[in-house]
Amino acid sequence: MYVALTVKNEHITADQINKGNNQEVQHVYFCPGCHEKVFLKSGKVIQAHFAHFRHSNCSLFSEGETQEHLAGKKLLFEWFSNENIPCQLEAYLPELHQRPDLLIWPEADRPIAIEFQCSPLSFEKMLERTEGYRKNGYEVLWIAGSKFQLKRQVTPFQQLFLRHHPLLGIYFICLREDKQLFEIYANISVDQPGGSVRKRAMLVDLAGLKKWFDMSESTVPTNEITHNFSYQKSHEYLIRGRLYQNPKMVEFQKYIYYHGYSLISLPKEVYIPVENEWIIKTIPHFWKMILLEWIKEKGSGKIFSKEELDAKIEDMKKNKEFHFCLLPFIENTIKEKVFYSYLSKLEKQTVLTSLNAREWRINNLPYTYKYESEKLDEFEKLDKKEL
């Protein structure tokens, strides 16, 4: 912990004592949570902090804090203080029996609990703490430590930190304490099933972070991410899944065989990439095929409404025909927007026509392939066209 209590019940930081700024003659300090005695630990290598004596029963302050966690909390506190944002380190919230790393008030009536997470945490524990904050009127912001920098894949743990912003898309914030900067991964996307993550990475300080979130559409940088979707690679993904008997692929095969299809006959509309489809754990071809079958059953020339589509999505959810990744900070409306984006793609393929904001007419039903060579030839042409 970075903050302790004196015998006068006043807060004092480890740095205040370590730098000789403490005028008190006593050297007894107490944990703000359990009120047991603690002692100062400092040195040339480690960040000054307080620790409990052995055999302590305190459940609020972990003795397993890393140097990154201690230094990161201090850095965040200094940043918010320099920006004149009221901030309290390690504030104990008795109504929750929780202690966020920082508590800030960007507005007088808007407290935000900040958690700087440098070690793995279960989804259940993170959700429990998040719900505790929310139920008691606190917003919460989880910031990942440097060991969780985004690389080739978005891990299940990293998914817990993801948020959505109108201009940044799905994004992830990591505090690089070693560089004393935030690393923002914005516009996170995946070109195709099984592919690597694409993102826009930026290093900014707190002032830079505020500017990003205050941007208007006219001032957001225009350096776009280059995408590289391939119909051929998407088809190869299905073939590999069949060869290796991937459980998800086996389930998909059962579905298409039951409905009279094979991997060869699947229409190209099943492969069309959709923005943020990667947040659905289910094979994208699977849920697209289910929607296409639903459209096909209605028939060419028929009209369906948004209410009917919403009911179908809800039905698919109840039947566990698709599963979203665990994304506690992304609203359901953002998640389900994936399905509406798919309908927009079907409009471009002339399968559908949008009559208004709430109705679509079914035009031409998707073409199913008869031969693999026919399919691969068209996919090769489509890939060249994409380039």
Short mmCIF file of C-alpha atoms in Angstrom, two decimals:
data_model
loop_
_atom_site.label_atom_id
_atom_site.label_comp_id
_atom_site.label_asym_id
_atom_site.label_seq_id
_atom_site.Cartn_x
_atom_site.Cartn_y
_atom_site.Cartn_z
CA MET A 1 0.00 0.00 0.00
CA TYR A 2 1.11 3.55 -0.70
CA VAL A 3 -0.92 5.38 1.98
CA ALA A 4 -1.08 4.73 5.74
CA LEU A 5 -2.54 6.39 8.83
CA THR A 6 -0.56 8.13 11.55
CA VAL A 7 -1.33 7.97 15.28
CA LYS A 8 -3.30 11.18 14.72
CA ASN A 9 -5.47 9.31 12.18
CA GLU A 10 -4.08 11.39 9.29
CA HIS A 11 -3.19 10.00 5.89
CA ILE A 12 0.47 9.93 4.96
CA THR A 13 2.20 8.61 1.85
CA ALA A 14 5.27 6.42 1.79
CA ASP A 15 7.12 9.06 -0.20
CA GLN A 16 6.46 11.72 2.43
CA ILE A 17 8.32 9.64 5.00
CA ASN A 18 10.97 8.35 2.62
CA LYS A 19 11.91 11.87 1.53
CA GLY A 20 12.17 13.10 5.11
CA ASN A 21 9.20 15.42 4.79
CA ASN A 22 7.43 13.89 7.77
CA GLN A 23 7.78 16.07 10.85
CA GLU A 24 6.39 13.51 13.27
CA VAL A 25 8.81 11.87 15.69
CA GLN A 26 6.81 8.65 15.95
CA HIS A 27 7.32 5.81 13.52
CA VAL A 28 4.09 3.90 14.05
CA TYR A 29 1.70 3.68 11.11
CA PHE A 30 -1.58 1.89 10.56
CA CYS A 31 -3.42 0.26 7.67
CA PRO A 32 -6.38 2.44 6.56
CA GLY A 33 -8.47 -0.69 6.05
CA CYS A 34 -7.89 -3.05 8.98
CA HIS A 35 -6.07 -0.54 11.27
CA GLU A 36 -3.31 -3.02 12.06
CA LYS A 37 0.22 -1.70 12.41
CA VAL A 38 2.27 -1.49 9.21
CA PHE A 39 5.88 -0.59 8.46
CA LEU A 40 7.68 1.30 5.71
CA LYS A 41 9.62 -0.58 3.05
CA SER A 42 11.95 1.35 0.75
CA GLY A 43 15.26 1.05 -1.05
CA LYS A 44 17.20 2.02 -4.16
CA VAL A 45 15.34 -0.47 -6.33
CA ILE A 46 11.87 -0.83 -4.81
CA GLN A 47 9.13 1.81 -4.71
CA ALA A 48 8.59 3.06 -1.14
CA HIS A 49 5.43 1.52 0.33
CA PHE A 50 3.86 0.24 3.53
CA ALA A 51 3.50 -3.44 4.37
CA HIS A 52 1.78 -5.46 7.05
CA PHE A 53 3.72 -7.47 9.57
CA ARG A 54 3.70 -11.25 9.22
CA HIS A 55 0.53 -13.13 10.14
CA SER A 56 -1.69 -10.14 9.34
CA ASN A 57 -5.34 -10.90 8.69
CA CYS A 58 -5.98 -7.87 6.47
CA SER A 59 -8.08 -8.75 3.43
CA LEU A 60 -8.10 -5.31 1.81
CA PHE A 61 -4.44 -4.70 1.06
CA SER A 62 -2.48 -7.34 -0.75
CA GLU A 63 1.16 -7.85 0.15
CA GLY A 64 1.74 -9.25 -3.33
CA GLU A 65 1.76 -5.82 -4.97
CA THR A 66 4.35 -5.56 -7.71
CA GLN A 67 6.69 -2.60 -8.09
CA GLU A 68 4.82 -1.78 -11.31
CA HIS A 69 1.54 -1.60 -9.42
CA LEU A 70 2.92 0.63 -6.68
CA ALA A 71 4.70 2.95 -9.10
CA GLY A 72 1.71 3.01 -11.47
CA LYS A 73 -0.70 4.10 -8.72
CA LYS A 74 1.68 6.87 -7.74
CA LEU A 75 2.06 7.98 -11.38
CA LEU A 76 -1.71 8.09 -11.91
CA PHE A 77 -2.18 10.06 -8.70
CA GLU A 78 0.43 12.64 -9.79
CA TRP A 79 -1.11 12.93 -13.26
CA PHE A 80 -4.64 13.54 -11.99
CA SER A 81 -3.37 15.98 -9.36
CA ASN A 82 -1.42 17.94 -11.99
CA GLU A 83 -4.58 18.14 -14.11
CA ASN A 84 -6.44 19.55 -11.07
CA ILE A 85 -8.73 16.52 -10.95
CA PRO A 86 -9.60 15.71 -7.31
CA CYS A 87 -8.02 12.36 -6.56
CA GLN A 88 -7.59 10.08 -3.56
CA LEU A 89 -5.15 7.18 -3.36
CA GLU A 90 -6.31 3.83 -1.99
CA ALA A 91 -9.58 5.27 -0.71
CA TYR A 92 -11.37 2.77 1.54
CA LEU A 93 -15.09 2.54 0.76
CA PRO A 94 -16.68 1.04 3.90
CA GLU A 95 -20.10 0.56 2.26
CA LEU A 96 -18.42 -1.77 -0.26
CA HIS A 97 -15.58 -3.10 1.83
CA GLN A 98 -13.50 -2.33 -1.27
CA ARG A 99 -10.47 -0.19 -1.89
CA PRO A 100 -9.92 1.07 -5.44
CA ASP A 101 -6.38 2.05 -6.38
CA LEU A 102 -7.61 5.59 -6.98
CA LEU A 103 -10.84 7.51 -6.64
CA ILE A 104 -11.25 10.59 -8.83
CA TRP A 105 -13.93 13.24 -9.29
CA PRO A 106 -13.78 14.69 -12.84
CA GLU A 107 -17.07 16.32 -11.83
CA ALA A 108 -18.28 16.99 -8.28
CA ASP A 109 -21.10 14.42 -8.49
CA ARG A 110 -19.26 11.87 -10.63
CA PRO A 111 -16.87 9.65 -8.65
CA ILE A 112 -14.84 7.17 -10.70
CA ALA A 113 -13.02 4.22 -9.15
CA ILE A 114 -9.81 3.33 -11.00
CA GLU A 115 -8.30 -0.13 -10.79
CA PHE A 116 -4.78 -0.65 -12.16
CA GLN A 117 -4.62 -4.41 -12.74
CA CYS A 118 -1.13 -5.87 -13.08
CA SER A 119 -1.96 -9.50 -12.33
CA PRO A 120 -4.60 -11.95 -13.63
CA LEU A 121 -8.07 -11.72 -12.11
CA SER A 122 -11.05 -14.01 -12.66
CA PHE A 123 -14.08 -12.79 -14.58
CA GLU A 124 -16.27 -13.51 -11.55
CA LYS A 125 -14.08 -11.42 -9.21
CA MET A 126 -13.80 -8.54 -11.66
CA LEU A 127 -17.55 -8.52 -12.30
CA GLU A 128 -18.30 -8.70 -8.56
CA ARG A 129 -16.11 -5.68 -7.82
CA THR A 130 -17.43 -3.77 -10.83
CA GLU A 131 -21.06 -4.37 -9.86
CA GLY A 132 -20.26 -3.32 -6.29
CA TYR A 133 -18.99 0.03 -7.51
CA ARG A 134 -21.90 0.59 -9.90
CA LYS A 135 -24.62 -0.26 -7.37
CA ASN A 136 -23.19 2.35 -5.01
CA GLY A 137 -22.98 5.16 -7.56
CA TYR A 138 -19.38 4.82 -8.72
CA GLU A 139 -18.23 4.52 -12.30
CA VAL A 140 -15.27 2.20 -12.70
CA LEU A 141 -12.29 2.19 -15.06
CA TRP A 142 -10.02 -0.84 -15.23
CA ILE A 143 -6.53 -0.17 -16.65
CA ALA A 144 -4.28 -3.08 -17.59
CA GLY A 145 -0.62 -3.38 -16.64
CA SER A 146 2.23 -3.64 -19.15
CA LYS A 147 2.30 -7.46 -19.13
CA PHE A 148 -1.12 -7.39 -20.79
CA GLN A 149 -0.12 -5.37 -23.86
CA LEU A 150 -2.17 -6.35 -26.89
CA LYS A 151 -0.27 -8.59 -29.30
CA ARG A 152 -1.45 -11.10 -31.92
CA GLN A 153 -4.67 -12.14 -30.18
CA VAL A 154 -7.13 -10.60 -27.71
CA THR A 155 -6.99 -13.00 -24.76
CA PRO A 156 -10.08 -13.78 -22.63
CA PHE A 157 -8.52 -11.72 -19.82
CA GLN A 158 -7.91 -8.72 -22.08
CA GLN A 159 -11.51 -8.93 -23.29
CA LEU A 160 -12.61 -7.97 -19.77
CA PHE A 161 -11.00 -4.52 -20.25
CA LEU A 162 -12.42 -3.71 -23.68
CA ARG A 163 -14.63 -0.67 -24.14
CA HIS A 164 -16.29 1.08 -27.08
CA HIS A 165 -16.02 4.68 -28.23
CA PRO A 166 -17.80 6.20 -31.28
CA LEU A 167 -14.49 7.30 -32.83
CA LEU A 168 -12.02 4.84 -31.34
CA GLY A 169 -14.21 1.78 -31.91
CA ILE A 170 -13.41 -1.09 -29.57
CA TYR A 171 -10.37 -0.06 -27.56
CA PHE A 172 -8.09 -1.22 -24.76
CA ILE A 173 -6.06 0.91 -22.32
CA CYS A 174 -2.76 -0.23 -20.88
CA LEU A 175 -0.54 1.82 -18.54
CA ARG A 176 3.12 1.62 -19.50
CA GLU A 177 4.58 2.64 -16.16
CA ASP A 178 8.09 2.07 -17.53
CA LYS A 179 7.47 4.77 -20.17
CA GLN A 180 5.14 6.80 -17.93
CA LEU A 181 2.56 6.78 -20.71
CA PHE A 182 -0.77 5.19 -21.56
CA GLU A 183 -0.82 2.79 -24.49
CA ILE A 184 -4.17 2.92 -26.26
CA TYR A 185 -5.09 0.18 -28.72
CA ALA A 186 -7.96 1.61 -30.78
CA ASN A 187 -10.13 0.29 -33.62
CA ILE A 188 -9.36 -3.30 -32.64
CA SER A 189 -10.35 -5.71 -35.40
CA VAL A 190 -9.61 -9.13 -36.86
CA ASP A 191 -9.44 -9.55 -40.64
CA GLN A 192 -10.91 -13.02 -40.68
CA PRO A 193 -11.56 -16.07 -38.50
CA GLY A 194 -8.38 -17.29 -36.83
CA GLY A 195 -6.48 -14.21 -37.98
CA SER A 196 -4.28 -11.82 -36.02
CA VAL A 197 -5.52 -8.66 -34.35
CA ARG A 198 -5.21 -5.35 -36.15
CA LYS A 199 -5.25 -2.17 -34.11
CA ARG A 200 -4.05 1.40 -33.95
CA ALA A 201 -1.54 1.77 -31.10
CA MET A 202 -0.81 5.16 -29.53
CA LEU A 203 1.34 6.25 -26.60
CA VAL A 204 -0.09 9.29 -24.77
CA ASP A 205 0.06 10.95 -21.37
CA LEU A 206 -3.05 11.85 -19.37
CA ALA A 207 -3.51 15.15 -21.22
CA GLY A 208 -3.25 13.28 -24.52
CA LEU A 209 -5.75 10.69 -23.34
CA LYS A 210 -8.25 13.42 -22.47
CA LYS A 211 -7.80 14.99 -25.92
CA TRP A 212 -8.52 11.67 -27.62
CA PHE A 213 -11.81 11.27 -25.79
CA ASP A 214 -12.79 14.89 -26.40
CA MET A 215 -12.22 14.64 -30.16
CA SER A 216 -14.93 15.46 -32.63
CA GLU A 217 -15.36 13.45 -35.81
CA SER A 218 -13.68 16.22 -37.81
CA THR A 219 -10.49 16.16 -35.72
CA VAL A 220 -9.89 12.43 -35.34
CA PRO A 221 -6.71 11.31 -37.18
CA THR A 222 -7.34 9.79 -40.60
CA ASN A 223 -4.57 7.18 -40.63
CA GLU A 224 -6.76 4.12 -41.16
CA ILE A 225 -5.89 0.51 -40.44
CA THR A 226 -5.21 -1.57 -43.53
CA HIS A 227 -7.37 -4.68 -43.63
CA ASN A 228 -6.58 -7.83 -45.53
CA PHE A 229 -9.65 -10.06 -45.73
CA SER A 230 -9.52 -13.03 -48.09
CA TYR A 231 -12.44 -15.19 -49.16
CA GLN A 232 -10.00 -17.99 -49.96
CA LYS A 233 -8.41 -17.88 -46.50
CA SER A 234 -11.82 -17.79 -44.85
CA HIS A 235 -12.77 -20.95 -46.78
CA GLU A 236 -9.42 -22.56 -45.83
CA TYR A 237 -10.27 -21.85 -42.19
CA LEU A 238 -13.40 -24.00 -42.53
CA ILE A 239 -11.50 -26.78 -44.31
CA ARG A 240 -8.84 -26.87 -41.57
CA GLY A 241 -11.53 -26.98 -38.90
CA ARG A 242 -13.09 -30.00 -40.61
CA LEU A 243 -9.76 -31.79 -40.97
CA TYR A 244 -8.84 -31.28 -37.32
CA GLN A 245 -12.38 -31.98 -36.10
CA ASN A 246 -12.63 -28.70 -34.24
CA PRO A 247 -15.69 -29.07 -31.93
CA LYS A 248 -17.16 -25.74 -33.15
CA MET A 249 -16.63 -26.86 -36.73
CA VAL A 250 -18.27 -30.24 -36.09
CA GLU A 251 -21.36 -28.47 -34.75
CA PHE A 252 -21.42 -26.17 -37.79
CA GLN A 253 -21.11 -29.12 -40.19
CA LYS A 254 -24.03 -30.88 -38.54
CA TYR A 255 -26.14 -27.77 -39.02
CA ILE A 256 -25.34 -27.24 -42.71
CA TYR A 257 -25.69 -30.94 -43.58
CA TYR A 258 -29.08 -31.01 -41.86
CA HIS A 259 -30.18 -28.05 -44.02
CA GLY A 260 -28.89 -29.60 -47.24
CA TYR A 261 -25.56 -27.80 -47.61
CA SER A 262 -21.91 -28.75 -47.66
CA LEU A 263 -18.73 -26.71 -47.25
CA ILE A 264 -18.58 -26.53 -51.05
CA SER A 265 -22.14 -25.30 -51.59
CA LEU A 266 -22.11 -22.57 -48.91
CA PRO A 267 -22.92 -19.20 -50.55
CA LYS A 268 -20.33 -16.41 -50.55
CA GLU A 269 -22.61 -14.31 -48.31
CA VAL A 270 -21.66 -16.63 -45.42
CA TYR A 271 -18.04 -15.50 -45.77
CA ILE A 272 -18.58 -11.74 -46.03
CA PRO A 273 -16.65 -10.01 -43.22
CA VAL A 274 -18.55 -7.83 -40.76
CA GLU A 275 -17.15 -5.16 -38.49
CA ASN A 276 -16.54 -6.45 -34.94
CA GLU A 277 -17.76 -9.96 -35.75
CA TRP A 278 -14.79 -11.25 -33.74
CA ILE A 279 -16.57 -10.34 -30.48
CA ILE A 280 -18.85 -13.31 -31.17
CA LYS A 281 -17.10 -16.53 -30.14
CA THR A 282 -19.25 -18.65 -32.45
CA ILE A 283 -17.81 -19.35 -35.92
CA PRO A 284 -18.99 -16.32 -37.96
CA HIS A 285 -20.06 -18.52 -40.88
CA PHE A 286 -22.41 -20.33 -38.48
CA TRP A 287 -24.55 -17.45 -37.25
CA LYS A 288 -24.58 -15.89 -40.73
CA MET A 289 -25.86 -19.17 -42.15
CA ILE A 290 -28.63 -19.28 -39.53
CA LEU A 291 -29.75 -15.76 -40.48
CA LEU A 292 -29.58 -16.59 -44.20
CA GLU A 293 -31.74 -19.68 -43.65
CA TRP A 294 -34.24 -17.55 -41.75
CA ILE A 295 -34.35 -15.09 -44.67
CA LYS A 296 -34.61 -17.94 -47.20
CA GLU A 297 -37.58 -19.47 -45.35
CA LYS A 298 -39.47 -16.17 -45.63
CA GLY A 299 -38.95 -16.19 -49.40
CA SER A 300 -38.13 -13.76 -52.18
CA GLY A 301 -40.32 -10.66 -52.26
CA LYS A 302 -41.31 -10.91 -48.60
CA ILE A 303 -40.80 -8.08 -46.11
CA PHE A 304 -39.54 -8.41 -42.54
CA SER A 305 -39.28 -5.84 -39.75
CA LYS A 306 -36.74 -4.84 -37.14
CA GLU A 307 -39.01 -6.34 -34.50
CA GLU A 308 -38.94 -9.69 -36.31
CA LEU A 309 -35.16 -9.53 -36.62
CA ASP A 310 -34.76 -8.67 -32.93
CA ALA A 311 -37.00 -11.62 -32.04
CA LYS A 312 -34.87 -13.90 -34.23
CA ILE A 313 -31.65 -12.70 -32.56
CA GLU A 314 -33.20 -13.26 -29.15
CA ASP A 315 -34.31 -16.73 -30.23
CA MET A 316 -30.77 -17.53 -31.43
CA LYS A 317 -29.43 -16.34 -28.09
CA LYS A 318 -31.85 -18.52 -26.10
CA ASN A 319 -31.00 -21.54 -28.27
CA LYS A 320 -27.27 -20.82 -27.73
CA GLU A 321 -26.71 -20.54 -31.47
CA PHE A 322 -24.16 -17.82 -30.83
CA HIS A 323 -22.12 -16.66 -27.85
CA PHE A 324 -20.55 -13.28 -27.26
CA CYS A 325 -17.13 -12.99 -25.68
CA LEU A 326 -17.22 -11.86 -22.03
CA LEU A 327 -17.27 -8.08 -22.50
CA PRO A 328 -18.64 -6.50 -19.30
CA PHE A 329 -17.96 -2.91 -20.44
CA ILE A 330 -19.49 -3.08 -23.91
CA GLU A 331 -23.23 -2.48 -24.11
CA ASN A 332 -25.51 -5.08 -25.68
CA THR A 333 -26.64 -2.56 -28.30
CA ILE A 334 -23.03 -2.30 -29.52
CA LYS A 335 -22.62 -6.08 -29.55
CA GLU A 336 -25.85 -6.72 -31.42
CA LYS A 337 -24.97 -4.05 -33.96
CA VAL A 338 -22.88 -6.79 -35.60
CA PHE A 339 -26.07 -8.42 -36.90
CA TYR A 340 -27.33 -5.16 -38.38
CA SER A 341 -23.96 -4.59 -40.03
CA TYR A 342 -24.39 -7.99 -41.65
CA LEU A 343 -27.76 -6.94 -43.04
CA SER A 344 -26.08 -3.87 -44.55
CA LYS A 345 -23.62 -6.20 -46.29
CA LEU A 346 -26.52 -8.27 -47.63
CA GLU A 347 -28.02 -5.07 -49.05
CA LYS A 348 -24.80 -4.46 -51.00
CA GLN A 349 -25.07 -8.01 -52.33
CA THR A 350 -28.66 -7.20 -53.44
CA VAL A 351 -30.01 -9.98 -51.26
CA LEU A 352 -31.99 -7.34 -49.33
CA THR A 353 -33.35 -3.86 -49.92
CA SER A 354 -33.81 -1.49 -47.01
CA LEU A 355 -37.29 0.07 -47.28
CA ASN A 356 -36.83 2.30 -44.24
CA ALA A 357 -35.04 2.21 -40.88
CA ARG A 358 -37.23 -0.67 -39.68
CA GLU A 359 -38.07 -2.82 -42.73
CA TRP A 360 -36.28 -4.87 -45.39
CA ARG A 361 -37.50 -6.58 -48.55
CA ILE A 362 -35.96 -9.89 -49.62
CA ASN A 363 -34.77 -9.79 -53.24
CA ASN A 364 -32.50 -12.46 -54.64
CA LEU A 365 -31.70 -15.48 -52.51
CA PRO A 366 -27.95 -16.30 -52.24
CA TYR A 367 -26.45 -18.55 -54.91
CA THR A 368 -25.18 -21.94 -53.71
CA TYR A 369 -22.15 -23.44 -55.46
CA LYS A 370 -22.23 -26.79 -57.24
CA TYR A 371 -18.51 -27.43 -57.64
CA GLU A 372 -15.47 -26.56 -55.55
CA SER A 373 -13.56 -25.32 -58.60
CA GLU A 374 -16.41 -22.92 -59.39
CA LYS A 375 -16.32 -21.56 -55.86
CA LEU A 376 -12.55 -21.20 -55.63
CA ASP A 377 -12.38 -19.45 -59.01
CA GLU A 378 -14.92 -16.86 -57.87
CA PHE A 379 -13.19 -16.42 -54.50
CA GLU A 380 -9.90 -15.79 -56.28
CA LYS A 381 -11.56 -13.09 -58.40
CA LEU A 382 -13.18 -11.55 -55.33
CA ASP A 383 -9.85 -11.43 -53.50
CA LYS A 384 -8.19 -9.69 -56.44
CA LYS A 385 -11.05 -7.22 -56.52
CA GLU A 386 -10.59 -6.54 -52.78
CA LEU A 387 -6.93 -5.64 -53.46
#
